[in-house]
């Protein structure tokens, strides 16, 4: 699972649907949650942890349209019979991102290639904070 830490900057709500705006390093990520506003308000301007699965990461070239699109450079490619696990360094967010893609797409890539990646707002989870 990919994990990012950021500061909850703001949110908008309509009923129990909430769109959060989270600052991670110098970039903003957006996510949609089904949650009560009262549960999100105390998190404003505080660190939160976001998570999303490797199979929810979209890789491509010249991605346009959705929010949460960033650039990364391939650090590692591991393939099996069906899938390839791609590891990207995303400098803008200061994190390693893992993606699971079909092997035929990965066969066109090499270490060091620059790719764009995206995760849809509805695929990001708000993870519990460690209580240390």
mmCIF file with all atom_site columns, C-alpha atoms in Angstrom:
data_model
loop_
_atom_site.group_PDB
_atom_site.id
_atom_site.type_symbol
_atom_site.label_atom_id
_atom_site.label_alt_id
_atom_site.label_comp_id
_atom_site.label_asym_id
_atom_site.label_entity_id
_atom_site.label_seq_id
_atom_site.pdbx_PDB_ins_code
_atom_site.Cartn_x
_atom_site.Cartn_y
_atom_site.Cartn_z
_atom_site.occupancy
_atom_site.B_iso_or_equiv
_atom_site.pdbx_formal_charge
_atom_site.auth_seq_id
_atom_site.auth_comp_id
_atom_site.auth_asym_id
_atom_site.auth_atom_id
_atom_site.pdbx_PDB_model_num
ATOM 1   C CA . UNK A 1 1   ? 0.000   0.000   0.000   1.00 0.00 ? 1   UNK A CA 1
ATOM 2   C CA . UNK A 1 2   ? 1.229   3.471   -0.881  1.00 0.00 ? 2   UNK A CA 1
ATOM 3   C CA . UNK A 1 3   ? 1.212   5.925   2.018   1.00 0.00 ? 3   UNK A CA 1
ATOM 4   C CA . UNK A 1 4   ? 1.614   9.699   2.068   1.00 0.00 ? 4   UNK A CA 1
ATOM 5   C CA . UNK A 1 5   ? 1.589   12.116  4.958   1.00 0.00 ? 5   UNK A CA 1
ATOM 6   C CA . UNK A 1 6   ? 0.245   15.614  4.578   1.00 0.00 ? 6   UNK A CA 1
ATOM 7   C CA . UNK A 1 7   ? -1.586  18.453  6.251   1.00 0.00 ? 7   UNK A CA 1
ATOM 8   C CA . UNK A 1 8   ? -5.351  18.696  5.835   1.00 0.00 ? 8   UNK A CA 1
ATOM 9   C CA . UNK A 1 9   ? -5.728  22.200  4.398   1.00 0.00 ? 9   UNK A CA 1
ATOM 10  C CA . UNK A 1 10  ? -9.474  22.342  3.861   1.00 0.00 ? 10  UNK A CA 1
ATOM 11  C CA . UNK A 1 11  ? -12.553 20.349  2.954   1.00 0.00 ? 11  UNK A CA 1
ATOM 12  C CA . UNK A 1 12  ? -15.972 20.802  1.373   1.00 0.00 ? 12  UNK A CA 1
ATOM 13  C CA . UNK A 1 13  ? -18.984 18.723  2.195   1.00 0.00 ? 13  UNK A CA 1
ATOM 14  C CA . UNK A 1 14  ? -22.345 17.887  0.721   1.00 0.00 ? 14  UNK A CA 1
ATOM 15  C CA . UNK A 1 15  ? -24.300 15.602  2.971   1.00 0.00 ? 15  UNK A CA 1
ATOM 16  C CA . UNK A 1 16  ? -21.912 12.793  3.935   1.00 0.00 ? 16  UNK A CA 1
ATOM 17  C CA . UNK A 1 17  ? -19.678 13.259  0.881   1.00 0.00 ? 17  UNK A CA 1
ATOM 18  C CA . UNK A 1 18  ? -16.532 15.183  1.735   1.00 0.00 ? 18  UNK A CA 1
ATOM 19  C CA . UNK A 1 19  ? -13.732 16.351  -0.569  1.00 0.00 ? 19  UNK A CA 1
ATOM 20  C CA . UNK A 1 20  ? -10.472 16.889  1.307   1.00 0.00 ? 20  UNK A CA 1
ATOM 21  C CA . UNK A 1 21  ? -7.554  19.020  0.133   1.00 0.00 ? 21  UNK A CA 1
ATOM 22  C CA . UNK A 1 22  ? -4.261  17.746  1.575   1.00 0.00 ? 22  UNK A CA 1
ATOM 23  C CA . UNK A 1 23  ? -0.859  19.421  1.200   1.00 0.00 ? 23  UNK A CA 1
ATOM 24  C CA . UNK A 1 24  ? 1.893   16.821  0.747   1.00 0.00 ? 24  UNK A CA 1
ATOM 25  C CA . UNK A 1 25  ? 5.276   18.518  0.416   1.00 0.00 ? 25  UNK A CA 1
ATOM 26  C CA . UNK A 1 26  ? 4.619   21.241  -2.192  1.00 0.00 ? 26  UNK A CA 1
ATOM 27  C CA . UNK A 1 27  ? 1.751   19.463  -3.957  1.00 0.00 ? 27  UNK A CA 1
ATOM 28  C CA . UNK A 1 28  ? -1.944  19.130  -3.201  1.00 0.00 ? 28  UNK A CA 1
ATOM 29  C CA . UNK A 1 29  ? -3.844  15.839  -3.256  1.00 0.00 ? 29  UNK A CA 1
ATOM 30  C CA . UNK A 1 30  ? -7.613  15.599  -3.274  1.00 0.00 ? 30  UNK A CA 1
ATOM 31  C CA . UNK A 1 31  ? -9.726  12.777  -1.926  1.00 0.00 ? 31  UNK A CA 1
ATOM 32  C CA . UNK A 1 32  ? -13.403 11.962  -1.566  1.00 0.00 ? 32  UNK A CA 1
ATOM 33  C CA . UNK A 1 33  ? -14.756 10.316  1.556   1.00 0.00 ? 33  UNK A CA 1
ATOM 34  C CA . UNK A 1 34  ? -18.118 9.203   2.830   1.00 0.00 ? 34  UNK A CA 1
ATOM 35  C CA . UNK A 1 35  ? -17.812 10.643  6.298   1.00 0.00 ? 35  UNK A CA 1
ATOM 36  C CA . UNK A 1 36  ? -19.549 12.906  8.770   1.00 0.00 ? 36  UNK A CA 1
ATOM 37  C CA . UNK A 1 37  ? -18.264 16.506  8.721   1.00 0.00 ? 37  UNK A CA 1
ATOM 38  C CA . UNK A 1 38  ? -17.935 16.414  12.514  1.00 0.00 ? 38  UNK A CA 1
ATOM 39  C CA . UNK A 1 39  ? -15.319 13.649  12.225  1.00 0.00 ? 39  UNK A CA 1
ATOM 40  C CA . UNK A 1 40  ? -13.165 15.622  9.773   1.00 0.00 ? 40  UNK A CA 1
ATOM 41  C CA . UNK A 1 41  ? -13.275 19.119  11.325  1.00 0.00 ? 41  UNK A CA 1
ATOM 42  C CA . UNK A 1 42  ? -10.881 18.245  14.217  1.00 0.00 ? 42  UNK A CA 1
ATOM 43  C CA . UNK A 1 43  ? -8.259  17.139  11.636  1.00 0.00 ? 43  UNK A CA 1
ATOM 44  C CA . UNK A 1 44  ? -7.990  20.561  9.960   1.00 0.00 ? 44  UNK A CA 1
ATOM 45  C CA . UNK A 1 45  ? -4.418  21.883  9.776   1.00 0.00 ? 45  UNK A CA 1
ATOM 46  C CA . UNK A 1 46  ? -3.109  18.644  11.296  1.00 0.00 ? 46  UNK A CA 1
ATOM 47  C CA . UNK A 1 47  ? -0.978  15.849  9.818   1.00 0.00 ? 47  UNK A CA 1
ATOM 48  C CA . UNK A 1 48  ? -2.938  12.989  8.303   1.00 0.00 ? 48  UNK A CA 1
ATOM 49  C CA . UNK A 1 49  ? -1.885  9.803   6.516   1.00 0.00 ? 49  UNK A CA 1
ATOM 50  C CA . UNK A 1 50  ? -3.333  8.839   3.153   1.00 0.00 ? 50  UNK A CA 1
ATOM 51  C CA . UNK A 1 51  ? -3.201  5.408   1.570   1.00 0.00 ? 51  UNK A CA 1
ATOM 52  C CA . UNK A 1 52  ? -3.997  3.858   -1.791  1.00 0.00 ? 52  UNK A CA 1
ATOM 53  C CA . UNK A 1 53  ? -3.416  0.439   -3.307  1.00 0.00 ? 53  UNK A CA 1
ATOM 54  C CA . UNK A 1 54  ? -0.839  -0.273  -6.010  1.00 0.00 ? 54  UNK A CA 1
ATOM 55  C CA . UNK A 1 55  ? -3.542  -1.484  -8.395  1.00 0.00 ? 55  UNK A CA 1
ATOM 56  C CA . UNK A 1 56  ? -5.291  1.922   -8.140  1.00 0.00 ? 56  UNK A CA 1
ATOM 57  C CA . UNK A 1 57  ? -2.300  3.811   -9.552  1.00 0.00 ? 57  UNK A CA 1
ATOM 58  C CA . UNK A 1 58  ? -2.722  4.722   -13.219 1.00 0.00 ? 58  UNK A CA 1
ATOM 59  C CA . UNK A 1 59  ? 0.536   5.057   -15.187 1.00 0.00 ? 59  UNK A CA 1
ATOM 60  C CA . UNK A 1 60  ? 0.922   6.737   -18.555 1.00 0.00 ? 60  UNK A CA 1
ATOM 61  C CA . UNK A 1 61  ? 2.337   9.490   -20.669 1.00 0.00 ? 61  UNK A CA 1
ATOM 62  C CA . UNK A 1 62  ? 0.649   12.913  -20.940 1.00 0.00 ? 62  UNK A CA 1
ATOM 63  C CA . UNK A 1 63  ? -2.184  12.127  -18.523 1.00 0.00 ? 63  UNK A CA 1
ATOM 64  C CA . UNK A 1 64  ? -4.809  14.858  -18.670 1.00 0.00 ? 64  UNK A CA 1
ATOM 65  C CA . UNK A 1 65  ? -8.061  15.455  -16.868 1.00 0.00 ? 65  UNK A CA 1
ATOM 66  C CA . UNK A 1 66  ? -8.109  13.888  -13.416 1.00 0.00 ? 66  UNK A CA 1
ATOM 67  C CA . UNK A 1 67  ? -6.672  15.525  -10.340 1.00 0.00 ? 67  UNK A CA 1
ATOM 68  C CA . UNK A 1 68  ? -3.845  13.873  -8.443  1.00 0.00 ? 68  UNK A CA 1
ATOM 69  C CA . UNK A 1 69  ? -1.538  13.462  -11.447 1.00 0.00 ? 69  UNK A CA 1
ATOM 70  C CA . UNK A 1 70  ? 2.201   13.626  -10.782 1.00 0.00 ? 70  UNK A CA 1
ATOM 71  C CA . UNK A 1 71  ? 5.509   12.715  -12.410 1.00 0.00 ? 71  UNK A CA 1
ATOM 72  C CA . UNK A 1 72  ? 7.932   10.037  -11.349 1.00 0.00 ? 72  UNK A CA 1
ATOM 73  C CA . UNK A 1 73  ? 11.036  8.214   -12.515 1.00 0.00 ? 73  UNK A CA 1
ATOM 74  C CA . UNK A 1 74  ? 11.152  4.428   -12.623 1.00 0.00 ? 74  UNK A CA 1
ATOM 75  C CA . UNK A 1 75  ? 13.453  2.974   -9.985  1.00 0.00 ? 75  UNK A CA 1
ATOM 76  C CA . UNK A 1 76  ? 12.541  -0.702  -10.270 1.00 0.00 ? 76  UNK A CA 1
ATOM 77  C CA . UNK A 1 77  ? 10.537  -3.087  -12.462 1.00 0.00 ? 77  UNK A CA 1
ATOM 78  C CA . UNK A 1 78  ? 9.633   -6.595  -11.282 1.00 0.00 ? 78  UNK A CA 1
ATOM 79  C CA . UNK A 1 79  ? 7.519   -8.825  -13.528 1.00 0.00 ? 79  UNK A CA 1
ATOM 80  C CA . UNK A 1 80  ? 5.750   -12.164 -13.252 1.00 0.00 ? 80  UNK A CA 1
ATOM 81  C CA . UNK A 1 81  ? 3.546   -14.008 -15.768 1.00 0.00 ? 81  UNK A CA 1
ATOM 82  C CA . UNK A 1 82  ? 0.723   -11.428 -15.743 1.00 0.00 ? 82  UNK A CA 1
ATOM 83  C CA . UNK A 1 83  ? 1.739   -8.269  -13.960 1.00 0.00 ? 83  UNK A CA 1
ATOM 84  C CA . UNK A 1 84  ? 4.626   -5.935  -13.362 1.00 0.00 ? 84  UNK A CA 1
ATOM 85  C CA . UNK A 1 85  ? 5.307   -4.085  -10.147 1.00 0.00 ? 85  UNK A CA 1
ATOM 86  C CA . UNK A 1 86  ? 6.707   -0.621  -10.979 1.00 0.00 ? 86  UNK A CA 1
ATOM 87  C CA . UNK A 1 87  ? 8.457   1.469   -8.339  1.00 0.00 ? 87  UNK A CA 1
ATOM 88  C CA . UNK A 1 88  ? 8.622   5.218   -9.015  1.00 0.00 ? 88  UNK A CA 1
ATOM 89  C CA . UNK A 1 89  ? 10.396  8.046   -7.228  1.00 0.00 ? 89  UNK A CA 1
ATOM 90  C CA . UNK A 1 90  ? 8.051   11.053  -7.081  1.00 0.00 ? 90  UNK A CA 1
ATOM 91  C CA . UNK A 1 91  ? 10.243  14.033  -6.291  1.00 0.00 ? 91  UNK A CA 1
ATOM 92  C CA . UNK A 1 92  ? 7.306   16.489  -5.994  1.00 0.00 ? 92  UNK A CA 1
ATOM 93  C CA . UNK A 1 93  ? 5.863   14.466  -3.112  1.00 0.00 ? 93  UNK A CA 1
ATOM 94  C CA . UNK A 1 94  ? 9.174   13.119  -1.802  1.00 0.00 ? 94  UNK A CA 1
ATOM 95  C CA . UNK A 1 95  ? 7.952   9.513   -1.823  1.00 0.00 ? 95  UNK A CA 1
ATOM 96  C CA . UNK A 1 96  ? 8.303   6.178   -3.546  1.00 0.00 ? 96  UNK A CA 1
ATOM 97  C CA . UNK A 1 97  ? 5.094   5.132   -5.331  1.00 0.00 ? 97  UNK A CA 1
ATOM 98  C CA . UNK A 1 98  ? 4.344   1.513   -6.219  1.00 0.00 ? 98  UNK A CA 1
ATOM 99  C CA . UNK A 1 99  ? 2.078   0.574   -9.117  1.00 0.00 ? 99  UNK A CA 1
ATOM 100 C CA . UNK A 1 100 ? 0.802   -2.750  -10.410 1.00 0.00 ? 100 UNK A CA 1
ATOM 101 C CA . UNK A 1 101 ? 0.335   -2.828  -14.210 1.00 0.00 ? 101 UNK A CA 1
ATOM 102 C CA . UNK A 1 102 ? -0.082  -5.382  -16.968 1.00 0.00 ? 102 UNK A CA 1
ATOM 103 C CA . UNK A 1 103 ? 3.202   -6.854  -18.113 1.00 0.00 ? 103 UNK A CA 1
ATOM 104 C CA . UNK A 1 104 ? 2.774   -5.810  -21.753 1.00 0.00 ? 104 UNK A CA 1
ATOM 105 C CA . UNK A 1 105 ? 2.802   -2.108  -20.764 1.00 0.00 ? 105 UNK A CA 1
ATOM 106 C CA . UNK A 1 106 ? 5.823   -2.580  -18.504 1.00 0.00 ? 106 UNK A CA 1
ATOM 107 C CA . UNK A 1 107 ? 7.752   -4.300  -21.303 1.00 0.00 ? 107 UNK A CA 1
ATOM 108 C CA . UNK A 1 108 ? 7.966   -0.910  -23.058 1.00 0.00 ? 108 UNK A CA 1
ATOM 109 C CA . UNK A 1 109 ? 9.585   0.754   -20.012 1.00 0.00 ? 109 UNK A CA 1
ATOM 110 C CA . UNK A 1 110 ? 13.080  0.897   -18.544 1.00 0.00 ? 110 UNK A CA 1
ATOM 111 C CA . UNK A 1 111 ? 14.724  2.087   -15.329 1.00 0.00 ? 111 UNK A CA 1
ATOM 112 C CA . UNK A 1 112 ? 15.008  5.875   -15.310 1.00 0.00 ? 112 UNK A CA 1
ATOM 113 C CA . UNK A 1 113 ? 12.050  6.511   -17.632 1.00 0.00 ? 113 UNK A CA 1
ATOM 114 C CA . UNK A 1 114 ? 9.837   9.433   -16.685 1.00 0.00 ? 114 UNK A CA 1
ATOM 115 C CA . UNK A 1 115 ? 6.162   8.514   -16.291 1.00 0.00 ? 115 UNK A CA 1
ATOM 116 C CA . UNK A 1 116 ? 3.087   10.284  -15.111 1.00 0.00 ? 116 UNK A CA 1
ATOM 117 C CA . UNK A 1 117 ? 0.973   8.610   -12.483 1.00 0.00 ? 117 UNK A CA 1
ATOM 118 C CA . UNK A 1 118 ? -2.458  9.330   -11.136 1.00 0.00 ? 118 UNK A CA 1
ATOM 119 C CA . UNK A 1 119 ? -4.712  8.099   -8.373  1.00 0.00 ? 119 UNK A CA 1
ATOM 120 C CA . UNK A 1 120 ? -8.405  8.963   -8.452  1.00 0.00 ? 120 UNK A CA 1
ATOM 121 C CA . UNK A 1 121 ? -9.869  10.965  -5.573  1.00 0.00 ? 121 UNK A CA 1
ATOM 122 C CA . UNK A 1 122 ? -12.250 8.128   -4.720  1.00 0.00 ? 122 UNK A CA 1
ATOM 123 C CA . UNK A 1 123 ? -9.416  5.563   -4.420  1.00 0.00 ? 123 UNK A CA 1
ATOM 124 C CA . UNK A 1 124 ? -7.539  7.307   -1.574  1.00 0.00 ? 124 UNK A CA 1
ATOM 125 C CA . UNK A 1 125 ? -8.197  6.311   2.029   1.00 0.00 ? 125 UNK A CA 1
ATOM 126 C CA . UNK A 1 126 ? -7.664  8.251   5.219   1.00 0.00 ? 126 UNK A CA 1
ATOM 127 C CA . UNK A 1 127 ? -5.549  5.977   7.395   1.00 0.00 ? 127 UNK A CA 1
ATOM 128 C CA . UNK A 1 128 ? -5.537  5.993   11.197  1.00 0.00 ? 128 UNK A CA 1
ATOM 129 C CA . UNK A 1 129 ? -2.706  7.949   12.798  1.00 0.00 ? 129 UNK A CA 1
ATOM 130 C CA . UNK A 1 130 ? -0.169  6.061   14.884  1.00 0.00 ? 130 UNK A CA 1
ATOM 131 C CA . UNK A 1 131 ? -0.762  6.881   18.532  1.00 0.00 ? 131 UNK A CA 1
ATOM 132 C CA . UNK A 1 132 ? 2.796   7.097   19.809  1.00 0.00 ? 132 UNK A CA 1
#
